[in-house]
Structures are given as C-alpha cells and as structure tokens.
C-alpha cells in the first residue's frame, strides 16, 4: 500500500466518523522564530501530517463528511523557491496527495465559507492552535452574512481532537514499522554513547555530557532521523536525580553513573529510550544493587503489558517491585514505614520514585489518547491521597488493545537526606523502553541496546 493511500484511508475513516453533515478543518503548525532572521527547524502539526503526509508550512486540510479532501498550500513561486526551497503547489497536490482539490493558501478566507456551507457540524482541534477559534468564527460569520442568499451555517462546533486521538491511539502496520525503525536508530545511538564514555575515560580524556550528546545526535542524523524526539537528557552523577535535566557540560566522572534519556524522531514518529550505565563500564556494588532493582521493576511492567490489561497495571507492577526493593536495601526503614502494603498505601516509595511508569508514544513522544476507558466513563471512585490528604477522583484506566504503543520507564532517584544510606546518595537510575501492545503481551521495540548489567558491561569492555 502506498503511503498516499494510507493518508487517504485515514481521511475516509475521519469522514465516516463525522458523518455526512460534518466538515473538519485542520491547520498545520505555524513556523516559529528562534531569534532574528532565524527559525526553529520546522515540524508539521501531528494531526495534519497524520492525514496528509505533507510537511510544508502554511497549509490547511479540509475534510468533508462526504469524503472530499481539500488542501490549501503555498503557491508555486519561483522567487521564493530560490530562497526557501521547493513547493509542491496546488496544481500538483491533488495527484501527489490523492486529494479532491487544492488551492493557494492565499484563498483560504475566500473559499472556506463555501466549504462550510450546508454542513451541520464544523470540527476542528480545540485549544491547540492559537487563534483558530477566532478564524472559524470569522468564516462562520461570513457565511451567516449570506443567509439571505440561501447559505446554511453549521449549528455545532465540535472538538476534532477526540476523533483523531482515538484513531492515532491504535498504530497501524505502517506506523508500527516506522516506530520500530526509530527504536533501532535510537538504540544504536545509546550504544554509541556508552562505548564513547568508556573509551574516552580509558584514554584518559575529559568526558563531558555534551560529548555523549554529540554521539547521540550523530547516530540519529546518520540514519536519516529528522530531529531528536525531545530534548536529550544526558545526566552525569547526581544530576540524574533532576528529572528534567538536559544534556549540559557536566563532567562525566569515572566511578559515577550516566543517565541518558534521548531518542530520535523518524518520519514523524517518536521513540523514547532511557539507559543508565557506569561511565567507565563497570557498576559498583551499590549502583548494581539499585540498577538490578529498577530492571526487575521494568520486567514486571513488561509482564503486565498486554491486551486486556489496564494502562495502570504496568505502573502498579513496577511500584510493587520498587517498594519491596526499597525496604530490602534499606532505602525505606520498615520500622518507620511498615510493610510493603503500607509503603504502597502511604505512597512512601514516592520519595525515590515520583513519576508514572509510562505514557502513550507515537507521533508525539507523549502521544495523544485518553488514559481513561471510554466504555466506562462515569464510573468515578473517590479516595483520599495518603501523602497530601487531597480527595482524588479516579476513573477506570484505559484497557490496552493491540496496536497501542506505550513506554515503560521505572526509576529510582536517591537524593542525600537524613536516614538515606550514604552508599546510595546521588544515584539516579531510569530504564525506559517502548512497547507495542499485542494480544499475547507486548513487543519491546527498543531492546537493541543492552539493558542487563552483564550485557552493558560486556558492551563497554569491547
Ligand atoms: N523523554 C520523555 C519521557 O521519558 O517521558
Ligand atoms: Mn518517556
Ligand atoms: Mn524518556
């Protein structure tokens, strides 16, 4: 199946979901200036790209419930193309992108009222594109002004995010293939950074976080990835305990751990990998103890990830292993916090594990899609949070289905503090892989990079 027909199929699915009276308006992302005369690298809007595969800026897609698709795009312009590069243009677009019609984006305001005329509901993504609501209002106003000439204005505005999020939540085979490739490239990048760290230290060189980041970026780009999927984290030593640390200029010291959370985006799809490894290639005793614990938690999360399970099951499984481990290794004192059930009930583990075990992944690294089960909306239960005393409303978590994609990423972060065993101070560990949910379990698509102590040490010795 060509990619064009995949996009056409998605538009047909959208049209069907809206029904014949619907019309959807989807703008791509705006260009963003970085500073004077210099823009951030351009990236298309995920919804727009999902339905078109088209990556030029200043473009809009309109899909009507009868299955017609209209694109507004930049017109051909010999002068501008000398400066900014090739434009597809509205003459070629219908054939190239399998569309009903295409016009210059300069005609957007003139043509849109007619595309809305006679529809009963206009769908667009709510609260995602600055100024879009006002633009839609303007087009509806223009249409209403022609009511004496027989125009019919849509009576309803609906959020398109809900429909598209549900479609994007299940990754089709072509999306899964791209995500697998993104995972392979990112895994190769982690391997490269691990090897470089050990080699540079063995050679007596100074290693800084940015040296390892450079290796990651090299591997991403050498394999055709367009961007990192998110800001790379390369955190040496205690910086690993700062959850949103970025690759900076910190010294990578012999004897300390390095946490790298970095991965590429390929053809619009993100990957997301974290590995934590000893800078010199050999774990110390305390590092190994905590590493094995986080790995056991990740394996428990993997085992809990399968169609029919809840989104929260991998998190609950990981927390159980981590909490028991914290008691076993003395991070938590059982005389103070009690047994495993108490630690979970009182959320005592939160001091060392304060984030969730995963998120949807797809075109966006934190991908769209409801985390609550749509078939059980309304079944709300209330509980009191043990740490904050707040009343929390829980809705049933999403039931996993084949084709969903999520990360599994438990961790432990030990900041120095009273009663915290000194041998574990400043150790921060996270292990993160990307999983495709299958009927029987899940497929880990980022495991080309070693994850066990033995395999990491062997790789870094080589
Ligand atoms: N790298 C972003 C995350 O792990 O969620
Ligand atoms: Mn993640
Ligand atoms: Mn990550």
Tab-separated table of C-alpha atoms and ligand atoms in Angstrom:
chain	number	residue	atom	x	y	z
A	1	UNK	CA	0.000	0.000	0.000
A	2	UNK	CA	1.446	3.383	-0.917
A	3	UNK	CA	1.718	5.993	1.793
A	4	UNK	CA	-0.682	8.214	-0.135
A	5	UNK	CA	-3.439	5.667	0.157
A	6	UNK	CA	-2.775	5.323	3.891
A	7	UNK	CA	-3.448	9.035	4.311
A	8	UNK	CA	-6.495	8.801	2.060
A	9	UNK	CA	-7.768	5.868	4.127
A	10	UNK	CA	-7.361	7.876	7.314
A	11	UNK	CA	-9.275	10.795	5.822
A	12	UNK	CA	-12.050	8.416	4.736
A	13	UNK	CA	-12.180	6.994	8.269
A	14	UNK	CA	-12.431	10.518	9.660
A	15	UNK	CA	-15.215	11.428	7.208
A	16	UNK	CA	-17.141	8.334	8.215
A	17	UNK	CA	-16.739	9.115	11.917
A	18	UNK	CA	-18.010	12.687	11.426
A	19	UNK	CA	-20.962	11.587	9.339
A	20	UNK	CA	-22.174	13.214	6.099
A	21	UNK	CA	-23.064	16.542	7.761
A	22	UNK	CA	-19.583	17.108	9.187
A	23	UNK	CA	-16.665	19.183	7.982
A	24	UNK	CA	-13.195	19.150	9.569
A	25	UNK	CA	-10.616	21.930	9.448
A	26	UNK	CA	-7.017	21.017	10.277
A	27	UNK	CA	-4.226	23.580	10.059
A	28	UNK	CA	-0.594	22.542	10.112
A	29	UNK	CA	1.822	24.015	12.661
A	30	UNK	CA	2.995	27.629	12.431
A	31	UNK	CA	6.640	28.390	11.791
A	32	UNK	CA	8.391	29.537	14.965
A	33	UNK	CA	11.013	32.228	15.029
A	34	UNK	CA	14.034	31.398	17.205
A	35	UNK	CA	15.577	34.836	17.044
A	36	UNK	CA	16.073	37.488	14.395
A	37	UNK	CA	16.016	36.020	10.855
A	38	UNK	CA	16.337	32.525	12.238
A	39	UNK	CA	13.546	29.973	12.698
A	40	UNK	CA	13.352	26.804	14.758
A	41	UNK	CA	13.553	23.745	12.475
A	42	UNK	CA	10.076	23.365	11.026
A	43	UNK	CA	7.927	20.435	12.084
A	44	UNK	CA	4.424	19.837	10.728
A	45	UNK	CA	1.450	19.505	13.073
A	46	UNK	CA	0.940	15.868	14.066
A	47	UNK	CA	-2.802	15.741	13.192
A	48	UNK	CA	-2.210	17.417	9.849
A	49	UNK	CA	0.683	15.128	8.974
A	50	UNK	CA	-1.296	12.065	10.062
A	51	UNK	CA	-3.954	12.907	7.466
A	52	UNK	CA	-1.750	14.176	4.626
A	53	UNK	CA	1.914	13.169	4.970
A	54	UNK	CA	2.570	16.753	3.829
A	55	UNK	CA	5.394	18.621	5.572
A	56	UNK	CA	5.286	22.140	4.090
A	57	UNK	CA	4.278	25.019	6.392
A	58	UNK	CA	1.313	27.367	5.771
A	59	UNK	CA	-1.083	24.601	4.833
A	60	UNK	CA	-4.648	23.610	5.792
A	61	UNK	CA	-6.691	20.491	5.201
A	62	UNK	CA	-10.481	20.456	4.973
A	63	UNK	CA	-12.247	17.083	5.018
A	64	UNK	CA	-15.975	16.924	4.426
A	65	UNK	CA	-18.301	14.172	5.592
A	66	UNK	CA	-18.924	13.060	2.010
A	67	UNK	CA	-15.230	12.045	1.828
A	68	UNK	CA	-13.822	15.004	-0.155
A	69	UNK	CA	-10.454	16.457	0.888
A	70	UNK	CA	-9.288	19.964	0.057
A	71	UNK	CA	-5.777	21.257	0.687
A	72	UNK	CA	-4.708	24.870	0.953
A	73	UNK	CA	-0.957	25.195	0.434
A	74	UNK	CA	1.727	27.650	-0.579
A	75	UNK	CA	1.506	28.525	-4.277
A	76	UNK	CA	4.444	27.885	-6.583
A	77	UNK	CA	6.734	30.939	-6.524
A	78	UNK	CA	9.997	30.879	-8.486
A	79	UNK	CA	11.489	33.726	-6.447
A	80	UNK	CA	10.589	32.297	-3.005
A	81	UNK	CA	11.644	28.789	-4.003
A	82	UNK	CA	15.167	30.111	-4.684
A	83	UNK	CA	15.360	31.179	-1.034
A	84	UNK	CA	13.238	28.605	0.797
A	85	UNK	CA	13.173	25.562	-1.453
A	86	UNK	CA	10.720	23.512	-3.462
A	87	UNK	CA	6.978	23.862	-3.001
A	88	UNK	CA	4.531	21.230	-4.180
A	89	UNK	CA	1.907	23.811	-5.137
A	90	UNK	CA	-1.854	23.442	-5.575
A	91	UNK	CA	-1.675	22.207	-9.174
A	92	UNK	CA	0.338	19.068	-8.353
A	93	UNK	CA	-1.050	18.470	-4.868
A	94	UNK	CA	-4.319	16.654	-5.777
A	95	UNK	CA	-2.497	13.935	-7.698
A	96	UNK	CA	0.535	13.716	-5.427
A	97	UNK	CA	-1.507	13.598	-2.220
A	98	UNK	CA	-4.647	11.901	-3.526
A	99	UNK	CA	-6.898	14.890	-2.771
A	100	UNK	CA	-10.141	16.145	-4.286
A	101	UNK	CA	-8.898	19.720	-4.749
A	102	UNK	CA	-6.123	22.106	-3.741
A	103	UNK	CA	-5.879	25.900	-3.704
A	104	UNK	CA	-3.366	28.526	-2.787
A	105	UNK	CA	-3.453	29.320	0.915
A	106	UNK	CA	-3.989	32.942	-0.139
A	107	UNK	CA	-7.559	31.867	-0.999
A	108	UNK	CA	-8.295	30.330	2.408
A	109	UNK	CA	-10.650	33.070	3.650
A	110	UNK	CA	-12.399	33.369	0.294
A	111	UNK	CA	-13.034	29.634	-0.127
A	112	UNK	CA	-13.688	28.433	3.415
A	113	UNK	CA	-17.266	29.740	3.841
A	114	UNK	CA	-18.382	27.744	0.798
A	115	UNK	CA	-16.753	24.595	2.229
A	116	UNK	CA	-18.718	25.102	5.457
A	117	UNK	CA	-21.992	25.951	3.748
A	118	UNK	CA	-24.778	23.413	4.295
A	119	UNK	CA	-22.882	21.313	6.891
A	120	UNK	CA	-24.388	20.801	10.316
A	121	UNK	CA	-21.197	20.489	12.382
A	122	UNK	CA	-17.763	22.009	11.980
A	123	UNK	CA	-14.952	20.036	13.614
A	124	UNK	CA	-11.539	21.456	14.454
A	125	UNK	CA	-8.919	20.775	17.117
A	126	UNK	CA	-9.853	22.772	20.234
A	127	UNK	CA	-7.220	24.613	22.277
A	128	UNK	CA	-4.274	23.537	20.141
A	129	UNK	CA	-3.735	26.276	17.537
A	130	UNK	CA	-3.606	29.877	18.737
A	131	UNK	CA	-6.273	31.978	17.045
A	132	UNK	CA	-8.027	29.072	15.317
A	133	UNK	CA	-11.327	29.545	17.198
A	134	UNK	CA	-11.437	33.189	16.088
A	135	UNK	CA	-10.686	32.214	12.478
A	136	UNK	CA	-13.501	29.648	12.458
A	137	UNK	CA	-15.843	32.262	13.953
A	138	UNK	CA	-14.856	34.648	11.161
A	139	UNK	CA	-15.694	32.077	8.475
A	140	UNK	CA	-18.995	31.201	10.140
A	141	UNK	CA	-19.793	34.918	10.358
A	142	UNK	CA	-19.038	35.389	6.675
A	143	UNK	CA	-21.340	32.503	5.861
A	144	UNK	CA	-24.144	33.826	8.094
A	145	UNK	CA	-23.912	37.194	6.342
A	146	UNK	CA	-25.060	35.395	3.181
A	147	UNK	CA	-28.134	33.826	4.795
A	148	UNK	CA	-30.472	35.899	2.602
A	149	UNK	CA	-28.821	34.292	-0.411
A	150	UNK	CA	-29.636	30.833	0.930
A	151	UNK	CA	-26.481	29.883	2.863
A	152	UNK	CA	-26.821	27.389	5.737
A	153	UNK	CA	-24.432	27.852	8.647
A	154	UNK	CA	-23.257	24.862	10.748
A	155	UNK	CA	-25.053	24.887	14.101
A	156	UNK	CA	-22.455	22.947	16.043
A	157	UNK	CA	-18.726	23.226	16.712
A	158	UNK	CA	-17.022	20.020	17.819
A	159	UNK	CA	-13.563	19.144	19.066
A	160	UNK	CA	-11.739	17.147	16.412
A	161	UNK	CA	-9.068	16.029	18.907
A	162	UNK	CA	-11.343	13.362	20.350
A	163	UNK	CA	-11.902	11.633	16.998
A	164	UNK	CA	-8.324	11.859	15.791
A	165	UNK	CA	-6.847	10.904	19.170
A	166	UNK	CA	-8.826	7.674	19.150
A	167	UNK	CA	-7.581	6.893	15.634
A	168	UNK	CA	-3.977	7.720	16.489
A	169	UNK	CA	-4.053	5.635	19.645
A	170	UNK	CA	-4.013	2.419	17.609
A	171	UNK	CA	-0.890	2.279	15.451
A	172	UNK	CA	-1.421	0.695	12.041
A	173	UNK	CA	1.226	-1.593	10.488
A	174	UNK	CA	2.945	1.261	8.621
A	175	UNK	CA	3.173	3.312	11.818
A	176	UNK	CA	4.480	0.327	13.732
A	177	UNK	CA	7.165	-0.226	11.087
A	178	UNK	CA	8.326	3.396	11.342
A	179	UNK	CA	8.341	3.214	15.134
A	180	UNK	CA	10.409	0.018	15.066
A	181	UNK	CA	12.984	1.702	12.840
A	182	UNK	CA	13.049	4.800	15.065
A	183	UNK	CA	13.632	2.496	18.035
A	184	UNK	CA	16.529	0.769	16.283
A	185	UNK	CA	18.231	4.054	15.426
A	186	UNK	CA	17.837	5.335	18.972
A	187	UNK	CA	19.174	2.079	20.375
A	188	UNK	CA	22.258	2.365	18.149
A	189	UNK	CA	22.746	5.916	19.414
A	190	UNK	CA	22.718	4.767	23.047
A	191	UNK	CA	25.247	2.050	22.226
A	192	UNK	CA	27.496	4.636	20.621
A	193	UNK	CA	27.295	6.940	23.666
A	194	UNK	CA	28.025	4.081	26.095
A	195	UNK	CA	31.077	2.974	24.136
A	196	UNK	CA	32.377	6.521	23.776
A	197	UNK	CA	32.139	7.153	27.505
A	198	UNK	CA	34.227	4.083	28.388
A	199	UNK	CA	36.713	4.612	25.564
A	200	UNK	CA	37.352	8.276	26.364
A	201	UNK	CA	37.795	7.573	30.076
A	202	UNK	CA	40.154	4.668	29.323
A	203	UNK	CA	42.179	7.005	27.101
A	204	UNK	CA	42.468	9.465	29.998
A	205	UNK	CA	40.349	12.097	28.237
A	206	UNK	CA	37.996	14.531	29.904
A	207	UNK	CA	34.401	13.492	29.200
A	208	UNK	CA	31.534	15.940	29.449
A	209	UNK	CA	27.828	15.384	28.978
A	210	UNK	CA	27.872	17.217	25.643
A	211	UNK	CA	30.440	14.760	24.258
A	212	UNK	CA	27.946	11.949	24.748
A	213	UNK	CA	25.081	14.054	23.403
A	214	UNK	CA	27.146	14.647	20.242
A	215	UNK	CA	27.416	10.878	19.726
A	216	UNK	CA	23.640	10.505	20.037
A	217	UNK	CA	22.903	13.272	17.551
A	218	UNK	CA	25.459	11.875	15.123
A	219	UNK	CA	23.805	8.467	15.095
A	220	UNK	CA	20.279	9.909	14.784
A	221	UNK	CA	21.174	12.023	11.790
A	222	UNK	CA	23.442	9.465	10.114
A	223	UNK	CA	20.407	7.208	9.944
A	224	UNK	CA	18.083	9.773	8.443
A	225	UNK	CA	16.203	10.859	11.545
A	226	UNK	CA	14.977	14.423	11.107
A	227	UNK	CA	15.063	15.522	14.768
A	228	UNK	CA	15.583	14.313	18.312
A	229	UNK	CA	12.073	13.403	19.502
A	230	UNK	CA	12.552	15.632	22.596
A	231	UNK	CA	15.336	17.483	24.393
A	232	UNK	CA	18.074	14.951	25.143
A	233	UNK	CA	18.863	14.267	28.786
A	234	UNK	CA	22.475	13.319	29.456
A	235	UNK	CA	22.906	13.481	33.219
A	236	UNK	CA	26.168	12.548	34.905
A	237	UNK	CA	26.283	11.551	38.576
A	238	UNK	CA	23.816	13.301	40.880
A	239	UNK	CA	22.258	15.277	38.000
A	240	UNK	CA	20.371	12.082	37.148
A	241	UNK	CA	18.153	12.879	40.141
A	242	UNK	CA	16.907	16.022	38.340
A	243	UNK	CA	14.086	14.588	36.258
A	244	UNK	CA	14.048	17.275	33.560
A	245	UNK	CA	17.812	17.826	33.412
A	246	UNK	CA	19.147	18.459	29.886
A	247	UNK	CA	22.450	17.497	28.305
A	248	UNK	CA	24.760	20.169	29.659
A	249	UNK	CA	28.501	20.465	30.281
A	250	UNK	CA	28.725	18.403	33.480
A	251	UNK	CA	31.832	16.247	33.957
A	252	UNK	CA	31.308	12.532	33.404
A	253	UNK	CA	33.391	11.051	36.213
A	254	UNK	CA	34.991	7.634	36.440
A	255	UNK	CA	33.002	5.651	39.010
A	256	UNK	CA	29.717	7.509	38.517
A	257	UNK	CA	26.617	6.595	36.560
A	258	UNK	CA	25.339	8.394	33.474
A	259	UNK	CA	21.600	8.549	32.739
A	260	UNK	CA	20.719	9.156	29.092
A	261	UNK	CA	17.082	9.737	28.123
A	262	UNK	CA	17.275	10.507	24.412
A	263	UNK	CA	15.782	9.207	21.194
A	264	UNK	CA	15.079	10.220	17.652
A	265	UNK	CA	12.015	11.144	15.662
A	266	UNK	CA	11.792	9.403	12.308
A	267	UNK	CA	9.313	10.424	9.602
A	268	UNK	CA	7.011	11.968	12.184
A	269	UNK	CA	7.227	9.177	14.807
A	270	UNK	CA	8.980	9.402	18.156
A	271	UNK	CA	10.988	6.890	20.078
A	272	UNK	CA	11.903	7.288	23.752
A	273	UNK	CA	14.744	5.376	25.422
A	274	UNK	CA	16.483	5.727	28.764
A	275	UNK	CA	19.551	3.803	29.772
A	276	UNK	CA	21.688	4.287	32.852
A	277	UNK	CA	25.243	2.955	32.752
A	278	UNK	CA	28.530	3.295	34.622
A	279	UNK	CA	30.681	5.940	32.924
A	280	UNK	CA	33.698	3.624	32.956
A	281	UNK	CA	31.769	0.471	32.065
A	282	UNK	CA	31.789	-1.250	35.494
A	283	UNK	CA	28.971	-0.961	38.048
A	284	UNK	CA	29.958	-0.520	41.701
A	285	UNK	CA	28.153	-2.691	44.288
A	286	UNK	CA	25.550	-0.100	45.339
A	287	UNK	CA	24.973	1.016	41.731
A	288	UNK	CA	24.402	-2.585	40.709
A	289	UNK	CA	22.003	-3.200	43.603
A	290	UNK	CA	19.738	-0.315	42.619
A	291	UNK	CA	20.124	-0.992	38.895
A	292	UNK	CA	19.001	-4.611	39.293
A	293	UNK	CA	16.026	-3.378	41.282
A	294	UNK	CA	14.905	-0.918	38.581
A	295	UNK	CA	15.420	-3.577	35.915
A	296	UNK	CA	13.284	-6.051	37.877
A	297	UNK	CA	10.610	-3.345	38.106
A	298	UNK	CA	10.769	-2.809	34.354
A	299	UNK	CA	10.461	-6.547	33.695
A	300	UNK	CA	7.417	-6.645	35.985
A	301	UNK	CA	5.926	-3.767	33.988
A	302	UNK	CA	6.668	-5.588	30.719
A	303	UNK	CA	4.947	-8.725	32.012
A	304	UNK	CA	1.864	-6.649	32.916
A	305	UNK	CA	1.593	-5.047	29.459
A	306	UNK	CA	-0.846	-6.930	27.248
A	307	UNK	CA	-4.179	-6.517	25.534
A	308	UNK	CA	-6.967	-6.626	28.091
A	309	UNK	CA	-4.832	-5.243	30.928
A	310	UNK	CA	-5.306	-1.679	32.174
A	311	UNK	CA	-2.929	1.172	31.356
A	312	UNK	CA	-2.125	1.411	35.079
A	313	UNK	CA	-1.245	-2.291	35.507
A	314	UNK	CA	2.425	-1.910	34.421
A	315	UNK	CA	2.807	1.040	36.815
A	316	UNK	CA	1.288	-0.879	39.709
A	317	UNK	CA	3.503	-3.889	38.965
A	318	UNK	CA	6.639	-1.727	38.841
A	319	UNK	CA	5.745	0.097	42.051
A	320	UNK	CA	5.305	-3.202	43.880
A	321	UNK	CA	8.794	-4.353	42.929
A	322	UNK	CA	10.397	-0.986	43.651
A	323	UNK	CA	8.671	-0.583	47.008
A	324	UNK	CA	9.695	-4.069	48.181
A	325	UNK	CA	13.240	-3.391	46.949
A	326	UNK	CA	13.403	-0.083	48.833
A	327	UNK	CA	12.555	-1.980	52.029
A	328	UNK	CA	15.054	-4.757	51.260
A	329	UNK	CA	18.023	-2.472	50.547
A	330	UNK	CA	17.285	-0.080	53.413
A	331	UNK	CA	16.191	2.985	51.445
A	332	UNK	CA	12.991	2.726	53.462
A	333	UNK	CA	13.073	1.720	57.120
A	334	UNK	CA	10.392	-0.877	57.840
A	335	UNK	CA	10.305	0.217	61.467
A	336	UNK	CA	9.139	3.596	60.276
A	337	UNK	CA	7.098	2.871	57.159
A	338	UNK	CA	5.814	-0.640	57.801
A	339	UNK	CA	5.492	-3.478	55.297
A	340	UNK	CA	5.014	-3.498	51.525
A	341	UNK	CA	1.286	-2.827	51.696
A	342	UNK	CA	1.886	0.155	53.989
A	343	UNK	CA	4.574	1.553	51.684
A	344	UNK	CA	2.191	1.378	48.730
A	345	UNK	CA	-0.835	2.572	50.662
A	346	UNK	CA	1.040	5.544	52.153
A	347	UNK	CA	2.966	6.158	48.917
A	348	UNK	CA	6.214	6.122	50.937
A	349	UNK	CA	8.079	4.964	47.794
A	350	UNK	CA	7.291	8.374	46.269
A	351	UNK	CA	10.382	9.857	47.907
A	352	UNK	CA	12.537	7.833	45.485
A	353	UNK	CA	10.086	7.146	42.630
A	354	UNK	CA	7.922	10.151	41.890
A	355	UNK	CA	6.734	9.706	38.298
A	356	UNK	CA	4.464	7.374	36.367
A	357	UNK	CA	5.810	4.273	34.644
A	358	UNK	CA	4.825	5.256	31.127
A	359	UNK	CA	2.813	7.185	28.580
A	360	UNK	CA	1.425	6.683	25.092
A	361	UNK	CA	4.013	7.187	22.371
A	362	UNK	CA	3.501	7.796	18.667
A	363	UNK	CA	3.792	10.913	16.555
A	364	UNK	CA	4.221	12.881	19.780
A	365	UNK	CA	6.562	11.480	22.397
A	366	UNK	CA	3.801	11.951	24.945
A	367	UNK	CA	1.199	10.914	22.438
A	368	UNK	CA	-2.476	11.760	22.352
A	369	UNK	CA	-5.246	9.479	23.563
A	370	UNK	CA	-7.392	9.197	26.667
A	371	UNK	CA	-5.902	7.367	29.616
A	372	UNK	CA	-9.360	6.543	30.919
A	373	UNK	CA	-11.531	3.800	29.474
A	374	UNK	CA	-14.195	5.357	27.213
A	375	UNK	CA	-16.609	2.470	27.726
A	376	UNK	CA	-16.582	3.082	31.484
A	377	UNK	CA	-16.881	6.854	31.664
A	378	UNK	CA	-18.993	7.839	34.634
A	379	UNK	CA	-17.698	5.109	36.946
A	380	UNK	CA	-15.904	7.502	39.266
A	381	UNK	CA	-14.495	6.493	42.631
A	382	UNK	CA	-13.116	8.869	45.242
A	383	UNK	CA	-10.181	8.291	47.572
A	384	UNK	CA	-8.039	10.343	49.904
A	385	UNK	CA	-4.402	10.623	48.894
A	386	UNK	CA	-2.216	9.311	51.711
A	387	UNK	CA	0.572	11.846	51.178
A	388	UNK	CA	-1.337	15.055	50.548
A	389	UNK	CA	-4.729	14.317	52.123
A	390	UNK	CA	-6.334	15.555	48.877
A	391	UNK	CA	-9.515	13.916	47.618
A	392	UNK	CA	-8.723	12.275	44.281
A	393	UNK	CA	-11.317	11.168	41.742
A	394	UNK	CA	-10.299	8.009	39.914
A	395	UNK	CA	-11.818	6.907	36.655
A	396	UNK	CA	-11.219	3.370	35.347
A	397	UNK	CA	-7.932	3.283	33.440
A	398	UNK	CA	-7.829	2.527	29.745
A	399	UNK	CA	-7.995	-1.092	28.695
A	400	UNK	CA	-4.997	-1.900	26.483
A	401	UNK	CA	-5.632	-3.079	22.941
A	402	UNK	CA	-3.310	-4.488	20.256
A	403	UNK	CA	-1.618	-1.667	18.357
A	404	UNK	CA	-1.407	0.739	21.275
A	405	UNK	CA	2.132	1.936	21.959
A	406	UNK	CA	3.451	2.982	25.342
A	407	UNK	CA	6.679	3.461	27.231
A	408	UNK	CA	7.724	1.510	30.304
A	409	UNK	CA	10.089	3.592	32.394
A	410	UNK	CA	10.538	2.906	36.090
A	411	UNK	CA	13.321	4.578	38.025
A	412	UNK	CA	14.880	5.339	41.387
A	413	UNK	CA	16.327	8.722	42.335
A	414	UNK	CA	18.203	8.983	45.620
A	415	UNK	CA	18.916	12.465	46.877
A	416	UNK	CA	21.059	12.687	50.021
A	417	UNK	CA	18.938	13.089	53.128
A	418	UNK	CA	18.616	12.091	56.727
A	419	UNK	CA	18.317	8.344	57.142
A	420	UNK	CA	19.139	7.686	53.475
A	421	UNK	CA	22.028	5.160	53.287
A	422	UNK	CA	25.114	7.044	52.117
A	423	UNK	CA	26.194	4.378	49.649
A	424	UNK	CA	23.126	5.215	47.516
A	425	UNK	CA	23.423	9.010	47.652
A	426	UNK	CA	23.154	10.783	44.289
A	427	UNK	CA	22.364	7.623	42.356
A	428	UNK	CA	19.646	8.231	39.772
A	429	UNK	CA	18.540	5.348	37.560
A	430	UNK	CA	15.804	5.047	34.941
A	431	UNK	CA	15.342	2.319	32.360
A	432	UNK	CA	12.914	3.066	29.545
A	433	UNK	CA	11.742	1.043	26.562
A	434	UNK	CA	8.947	1.424	24.039
A	435	UNK	CA	6.322	-1.312	23.825
A	436	UNK	CA	3.760	-2.194	21.178
A	437	UNK	CA	0.798	-3.910	22.795
A	438	UNK	CA	-0.047	-7.294	21.280
A	439	UNK	CA	-2.723	-9.859	22.052
A	440	UNK	CA	-0.332	-12.060	23.985
A	441	UNK	CA	1.834	-9.403	25.621
A	442	UNK	CA	3.969	-6.676	24.168
A	443	UNK	CA	6.799	-6.214	21.696
A	444	UNK	CA	9.695	-4.135	23.008
A	445	UNK	CA	10.987	-2.191	20.023
A	446	UNK	CA	13.975	-0.534	21.707
A	447	UNK	CA	15.823	-3.510	23.112
A	448	UNK	CA	18.663	-3.440	20.553
A	449	UNK	CA	20.540	-1.530	23.248
A	450	UNK	CA	21.648	-3.753	26.130
A	451	UNK	CA	19.771	-3.493	29.384
A	452	UNK	CA	21.227	-6.123	31.747
A	453	UNK	CA	24.270	-5.422	33.908
A	454	UNK	CA	26.251	-8.180	32.186
A	455	UNK	CA	25.380	-7.017	28.666
A	456	UNK	CA	26.120	-3.351	29.390
A	457	UNK	CA	29.469	-4.215	30.984
A	458	UNK	CA	30.362	-6.520	28.071
A	459	UNK	CA	29.476	-3.830	25.515
A	460	UNK	CA	31.521	-1.197	27.283
A	461	UNK	CA	34.534	-3.501	27.680
A	462	UNK	CA	34.637	-4.173	23.952
B	1	LIG	N1	11.673	11.546	27.401
B	1	LIG	C1	10.433	11.938	27.881
B	1	LIG	C2	9.843	10.900	28.740
B	1	LIG	O1	10.509	9.948	29.079
B	1	LIG	O2	8.710	10.929	29.070
B	2	LIG	MN1	9.076	8.515	28.302
B	3	LIG	MN1	12.269	9.297	28.030
